[in-house]
Coordinates of C-alpha atoms in Angstrom, one line a residue:
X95 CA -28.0 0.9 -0.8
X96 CA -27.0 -0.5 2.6
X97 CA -24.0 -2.6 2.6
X98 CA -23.8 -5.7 4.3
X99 CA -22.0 -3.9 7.2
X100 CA -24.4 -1.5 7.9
X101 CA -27.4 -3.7 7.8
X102 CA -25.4 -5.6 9.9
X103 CA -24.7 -2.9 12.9
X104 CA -28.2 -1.5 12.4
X105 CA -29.7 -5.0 13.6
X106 CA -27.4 -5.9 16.1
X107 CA -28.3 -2.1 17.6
X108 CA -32.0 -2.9 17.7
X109 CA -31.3 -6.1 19.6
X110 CA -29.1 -4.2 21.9
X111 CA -31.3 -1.7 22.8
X112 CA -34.1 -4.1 22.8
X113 CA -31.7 -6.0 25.6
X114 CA -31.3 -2.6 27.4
X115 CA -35.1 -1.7 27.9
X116 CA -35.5 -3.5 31.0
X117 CA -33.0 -1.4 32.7
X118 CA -33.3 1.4 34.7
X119 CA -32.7 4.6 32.6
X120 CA -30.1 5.4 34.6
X121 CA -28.0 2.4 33.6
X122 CA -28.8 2.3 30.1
X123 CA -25.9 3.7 28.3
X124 CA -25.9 6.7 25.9
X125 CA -26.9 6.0 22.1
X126 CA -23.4 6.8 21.5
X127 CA -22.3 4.1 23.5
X128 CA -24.8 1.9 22.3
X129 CA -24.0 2.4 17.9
X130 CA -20.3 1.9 19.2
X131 CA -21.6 -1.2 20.9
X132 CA -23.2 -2.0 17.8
X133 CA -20.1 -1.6 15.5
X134 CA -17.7 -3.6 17.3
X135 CA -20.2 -6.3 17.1
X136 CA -20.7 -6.4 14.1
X137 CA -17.2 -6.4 12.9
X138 CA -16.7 -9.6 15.2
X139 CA -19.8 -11.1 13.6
X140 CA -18.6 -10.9 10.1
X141 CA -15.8 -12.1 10.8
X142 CA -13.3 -9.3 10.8
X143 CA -12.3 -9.8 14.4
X144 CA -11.9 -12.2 16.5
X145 CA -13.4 -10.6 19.3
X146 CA -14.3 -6.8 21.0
X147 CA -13.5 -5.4 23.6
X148 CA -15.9 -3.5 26.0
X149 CA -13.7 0.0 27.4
X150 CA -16.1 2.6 26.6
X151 CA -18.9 1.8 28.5
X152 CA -20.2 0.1 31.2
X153 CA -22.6 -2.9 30.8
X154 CA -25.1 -3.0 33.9
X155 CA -25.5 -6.4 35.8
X156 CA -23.4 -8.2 33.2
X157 CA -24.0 -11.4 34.3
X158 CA -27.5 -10.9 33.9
X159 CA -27.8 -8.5 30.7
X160 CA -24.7 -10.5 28.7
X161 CA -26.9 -13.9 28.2
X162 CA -30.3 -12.0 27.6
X163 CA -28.1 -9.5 24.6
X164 CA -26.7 -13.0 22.8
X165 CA -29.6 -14.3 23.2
X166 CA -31.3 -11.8 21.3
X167 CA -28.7 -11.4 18.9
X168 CA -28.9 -15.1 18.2
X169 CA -32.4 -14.9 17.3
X170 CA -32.1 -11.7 15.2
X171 CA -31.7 -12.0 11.5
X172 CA -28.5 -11.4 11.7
X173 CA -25.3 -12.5 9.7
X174 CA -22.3 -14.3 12.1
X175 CA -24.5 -13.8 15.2
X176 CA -25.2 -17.3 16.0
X177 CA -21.4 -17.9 16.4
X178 CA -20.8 -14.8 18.8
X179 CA -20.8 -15.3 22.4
X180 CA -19.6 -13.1 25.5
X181 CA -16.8 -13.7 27.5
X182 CA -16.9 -12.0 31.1
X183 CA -14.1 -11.4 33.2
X184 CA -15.2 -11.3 36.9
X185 CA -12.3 -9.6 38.2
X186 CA -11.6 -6.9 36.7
X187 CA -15.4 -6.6 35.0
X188 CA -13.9 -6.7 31.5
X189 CA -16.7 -7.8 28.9
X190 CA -15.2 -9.6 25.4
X191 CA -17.9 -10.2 22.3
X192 CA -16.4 -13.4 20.6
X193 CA -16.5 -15.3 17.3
X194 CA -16.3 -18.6 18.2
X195 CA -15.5 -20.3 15.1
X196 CA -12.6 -17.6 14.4
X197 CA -11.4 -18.5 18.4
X198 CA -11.2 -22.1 17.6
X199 CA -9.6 -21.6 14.8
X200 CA -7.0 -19.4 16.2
X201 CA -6.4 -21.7 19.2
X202 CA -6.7 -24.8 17.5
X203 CA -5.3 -24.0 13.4
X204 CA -8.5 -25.2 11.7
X205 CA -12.0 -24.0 10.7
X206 CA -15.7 -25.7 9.8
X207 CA -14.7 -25.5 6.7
X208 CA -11.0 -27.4 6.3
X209 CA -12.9 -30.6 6.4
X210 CA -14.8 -29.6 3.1
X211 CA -11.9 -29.0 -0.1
X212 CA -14.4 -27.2 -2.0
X213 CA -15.4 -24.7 0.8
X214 CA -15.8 -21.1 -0.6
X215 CA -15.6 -19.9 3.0
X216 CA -12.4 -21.0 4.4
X217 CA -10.7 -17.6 3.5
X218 CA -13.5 -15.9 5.8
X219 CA -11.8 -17.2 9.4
X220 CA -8.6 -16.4 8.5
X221 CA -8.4 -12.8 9.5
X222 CA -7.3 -13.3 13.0
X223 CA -3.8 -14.6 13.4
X224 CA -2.8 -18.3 14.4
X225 CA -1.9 -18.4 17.9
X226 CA 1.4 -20.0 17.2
X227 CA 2.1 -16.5 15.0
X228 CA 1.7 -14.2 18.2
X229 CA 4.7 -12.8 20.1
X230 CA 4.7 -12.7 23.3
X231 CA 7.1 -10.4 25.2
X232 CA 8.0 -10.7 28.7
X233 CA 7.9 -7.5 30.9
X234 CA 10.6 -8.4 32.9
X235 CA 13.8 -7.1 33.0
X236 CA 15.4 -6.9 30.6
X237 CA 12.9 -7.6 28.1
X238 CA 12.7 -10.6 25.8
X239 CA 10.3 -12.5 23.7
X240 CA 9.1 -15.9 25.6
X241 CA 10.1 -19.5 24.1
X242 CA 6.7 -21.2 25.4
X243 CA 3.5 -19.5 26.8
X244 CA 3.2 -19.3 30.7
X245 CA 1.3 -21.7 32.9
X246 CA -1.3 -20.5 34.1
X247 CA -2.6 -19.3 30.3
X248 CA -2.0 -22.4 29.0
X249 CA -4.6 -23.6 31.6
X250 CA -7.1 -20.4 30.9
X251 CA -6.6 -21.5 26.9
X252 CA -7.7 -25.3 27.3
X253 CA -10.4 -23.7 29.6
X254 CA -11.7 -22.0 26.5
X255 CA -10.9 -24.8 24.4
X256 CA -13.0 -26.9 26.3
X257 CA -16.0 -24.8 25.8
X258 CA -15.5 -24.2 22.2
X259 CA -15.4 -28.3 22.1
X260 CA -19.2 -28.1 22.2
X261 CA -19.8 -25.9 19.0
X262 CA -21.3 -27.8 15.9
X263 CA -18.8 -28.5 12.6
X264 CA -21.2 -25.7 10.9
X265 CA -21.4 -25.4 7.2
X266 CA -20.8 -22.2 6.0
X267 CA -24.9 -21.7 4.6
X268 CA -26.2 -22.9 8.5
X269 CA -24.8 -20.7 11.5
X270 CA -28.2 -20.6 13.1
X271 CA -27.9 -22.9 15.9
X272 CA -24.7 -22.6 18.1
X273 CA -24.6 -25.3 21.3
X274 CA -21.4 -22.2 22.5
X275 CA -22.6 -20.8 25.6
X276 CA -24.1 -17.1 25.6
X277 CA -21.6 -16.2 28.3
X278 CA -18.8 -17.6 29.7
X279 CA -17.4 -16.2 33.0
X280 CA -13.4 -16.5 33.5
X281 CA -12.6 -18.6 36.6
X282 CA -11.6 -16.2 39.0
X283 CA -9.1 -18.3 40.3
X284 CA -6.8 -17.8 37.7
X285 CA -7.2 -14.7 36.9
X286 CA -4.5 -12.1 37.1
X287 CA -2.7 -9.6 34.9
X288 CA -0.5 -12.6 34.2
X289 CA -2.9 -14.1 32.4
X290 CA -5.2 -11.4 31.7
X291 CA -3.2 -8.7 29.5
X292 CA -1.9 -11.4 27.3
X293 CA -5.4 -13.2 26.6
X294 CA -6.1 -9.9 26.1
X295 CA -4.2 -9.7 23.3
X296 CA -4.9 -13.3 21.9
X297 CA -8.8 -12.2 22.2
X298 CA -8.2 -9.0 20.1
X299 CA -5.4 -10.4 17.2
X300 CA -3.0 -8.5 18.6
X301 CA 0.3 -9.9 16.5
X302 CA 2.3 -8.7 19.5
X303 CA 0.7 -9.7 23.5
X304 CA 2.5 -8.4 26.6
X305 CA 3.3 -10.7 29.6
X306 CA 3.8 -8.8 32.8
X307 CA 6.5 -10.3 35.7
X308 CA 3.8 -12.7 38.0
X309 CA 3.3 -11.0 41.1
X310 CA 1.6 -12.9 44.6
X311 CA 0.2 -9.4 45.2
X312 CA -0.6 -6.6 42.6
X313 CA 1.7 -4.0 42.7
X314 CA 0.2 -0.2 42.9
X315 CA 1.4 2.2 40.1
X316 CA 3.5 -0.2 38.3
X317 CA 5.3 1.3 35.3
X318 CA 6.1 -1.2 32.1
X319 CA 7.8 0.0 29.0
X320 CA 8.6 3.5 30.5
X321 CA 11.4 5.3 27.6
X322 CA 11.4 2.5 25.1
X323 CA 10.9 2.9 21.8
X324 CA 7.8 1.4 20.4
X325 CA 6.2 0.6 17.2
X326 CA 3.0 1.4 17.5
X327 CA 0.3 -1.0 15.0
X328 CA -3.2 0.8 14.1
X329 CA -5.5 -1.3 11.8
X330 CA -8.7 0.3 10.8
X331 CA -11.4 0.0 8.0
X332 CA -12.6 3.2 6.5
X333 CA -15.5 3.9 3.7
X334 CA -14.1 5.0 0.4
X335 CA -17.5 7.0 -0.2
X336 CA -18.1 8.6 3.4
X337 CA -14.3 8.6 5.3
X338 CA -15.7 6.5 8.1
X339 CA -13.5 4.5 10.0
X340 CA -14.1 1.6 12.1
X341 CA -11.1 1.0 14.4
X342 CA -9.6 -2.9 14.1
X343 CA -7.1 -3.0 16.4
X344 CA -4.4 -1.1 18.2
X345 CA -1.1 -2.4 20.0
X346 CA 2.4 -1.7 20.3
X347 CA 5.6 -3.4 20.4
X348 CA 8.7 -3.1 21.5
X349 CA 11.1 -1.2 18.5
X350 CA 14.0 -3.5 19.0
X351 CA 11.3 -6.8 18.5
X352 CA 9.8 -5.2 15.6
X353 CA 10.2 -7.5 12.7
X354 CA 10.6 -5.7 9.2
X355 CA 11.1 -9.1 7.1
X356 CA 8.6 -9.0 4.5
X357 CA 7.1 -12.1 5.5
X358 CA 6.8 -11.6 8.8
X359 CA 3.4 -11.9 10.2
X360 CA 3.3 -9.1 11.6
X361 CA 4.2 -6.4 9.2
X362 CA 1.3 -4.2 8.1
X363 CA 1.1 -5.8 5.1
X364 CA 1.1 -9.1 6.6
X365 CA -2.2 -7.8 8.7
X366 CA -3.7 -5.9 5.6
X367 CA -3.3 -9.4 3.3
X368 CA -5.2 -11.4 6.1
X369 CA -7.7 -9.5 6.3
X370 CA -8.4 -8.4 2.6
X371 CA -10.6 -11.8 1.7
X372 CA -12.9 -11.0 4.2
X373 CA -12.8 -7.2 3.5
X374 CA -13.4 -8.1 -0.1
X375 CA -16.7 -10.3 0.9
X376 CA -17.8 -7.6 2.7
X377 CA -18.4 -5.0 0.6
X378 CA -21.1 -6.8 -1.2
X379 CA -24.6 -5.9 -0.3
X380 CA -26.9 -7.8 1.3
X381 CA -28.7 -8.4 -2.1
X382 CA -25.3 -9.0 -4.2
X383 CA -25.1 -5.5 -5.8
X384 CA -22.4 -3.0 -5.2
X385 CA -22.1 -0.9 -1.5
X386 CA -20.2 1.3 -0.2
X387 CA -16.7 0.3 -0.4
X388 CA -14.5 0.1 2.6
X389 CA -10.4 -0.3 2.8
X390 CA -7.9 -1.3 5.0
X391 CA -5.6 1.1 6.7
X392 CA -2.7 -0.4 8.2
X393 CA -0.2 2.3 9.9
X394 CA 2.9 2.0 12.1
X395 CA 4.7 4.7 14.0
X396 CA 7.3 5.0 16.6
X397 CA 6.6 6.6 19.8
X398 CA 8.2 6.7 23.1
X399 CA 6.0 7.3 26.1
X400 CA 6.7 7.4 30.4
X401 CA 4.2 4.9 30.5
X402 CA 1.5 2.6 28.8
X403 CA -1.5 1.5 29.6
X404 CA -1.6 -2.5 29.1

């Protein structure tokens, strides 16, 4: 029996390769790339995560092939996918897949579902963390955890605010009709890796999001965190039955900002208990019985490296 996971990624595969057809062969990528496609969709679709990004592979033409893939997805038969849309950066070419109920409530602290007390569902957004629990650490020297969020992300997160404005209060048995764009493109005029590594990190409920020094120019070979200690964060699911594993999420932080309180949000456990409701609703199958079981993995480690890749 399938679980609700797999059915999941096996639909959201078709409708991506169906999305893909029109391309040149050439520019369609592999079948690997493609079932990893399929995965991190799927995990943002049901809820798990906030949003995906795209590093390991290349979508053709996104501009083009981003609205016609949503739109596809949104017409599917497919759990969470009327709520998922793409966010495009135009700069750099990064591609995010986005829940945009989980988004809004991370930027905004509520969820279609607070209005209603009885709601079964409320416990399903709440695996990304609240903005207001995110660290964000300032790459300047000497390093230090910021007070109040820059600027110019400020502006890029009422720009997305804005455009989550138009999505219906949904009730958790309708998702079928979503008024969120397909695709939203970044404005490129306030785009840089000011604002881009830590949206980054928002996008991808990171509990910890770098803010690099704001530079008029980019600087060639910068180095950031070059011989600090860091606590490295890797959240995964894996199958109970098989010994799959779907990565979550992967970021580091700063050892000397690491907080080991227990109720810090962002201790492992923290992460593991916000995500366990969700985790628990999905390994039911599609027709109620009993799947394949998946768990949480939450591991830290320290590491010191010459340099990392924000």
């Amino acid at each position: 029996m399938n679980s609700t996971l797999h059915t999941t990624i096996a639909l959201i595969r078709r409708s991506i390769t169906q999305s893909f057809q029109s391309l040149p062969r050439r520019d369609r990528p592999s079948s690997q790339a493609v079932r990893r496609l399929a995965q991190s969709i799927s995990l943002v679709c049901l809820n798990i995560r906030t949003a995906c990004l795209v590093d390991f592979c290349r979508i053709p033409s996104p501009q083009h092939t981003l609205p016609q893939l949503i739109d596809n997805l949104r017409k599917d038969e497919c759990i969470g996918c009327a709520h998922t849309f793409a966010i495009f950066d135009s700069v750099d070419g990064d591609v995010f897949f986005v829940n945009s109920t989980m988004l809004s409530h991370k930027l905004n602290g509520s969820s279609p579902c607070d209005s209603d007390p009885v709601s079964d569902c409320r416990s399903l957004y709440s695996a990304s963390i609240k903005l207001e629990d995110v660290t964000f650490i300032s790459l300047d020297k000497p390093l230090r955890v910021l007070e109040s969020l820059p600027e110019p992300l400020v502006s890029m997160l009422s720009y997305l605010r804005a455009h989550l404005a138009g999505a219906p209060r949904e009730t958790c048995s309708d998702k079928r009709v979503s008024d969120v764009p397909s695709t939203l493109v970044l404005p490129s005029s306030n785009l840089s890796p000011y604002v881009q590594i830590p949206l980054a990190g928002i996008l991808l409920d990171y509990s910890f999001a770098y803010v690099p020094p704001p530079r008029a120019e980019p600087q060639d070979n910068e180095v950031f965190l070059s011989g600090e200690a860091l606590d490295v964060f890797e959240i995964s699911l894996r199958s109970s039955e098989t010994a799959e594993s779907l990565e979550l999420m992967k970021f580091s932080c700063p050892s000397e900002f690491s907080n080991p309180e227990p109720l810090a949000t962002s201790t492992p456990t923290a992460i593991r208990d916000r995500l366990a409701p969700i985790v628990e609703h999905l390994n039911s199958n599609m027709d109620g019985g009993t799947g394949p079981s998946w768990e949480i993995i939450a591991d830290i480690s320290r590491v010191t490296l010459d340099r990392v890749a924000l």
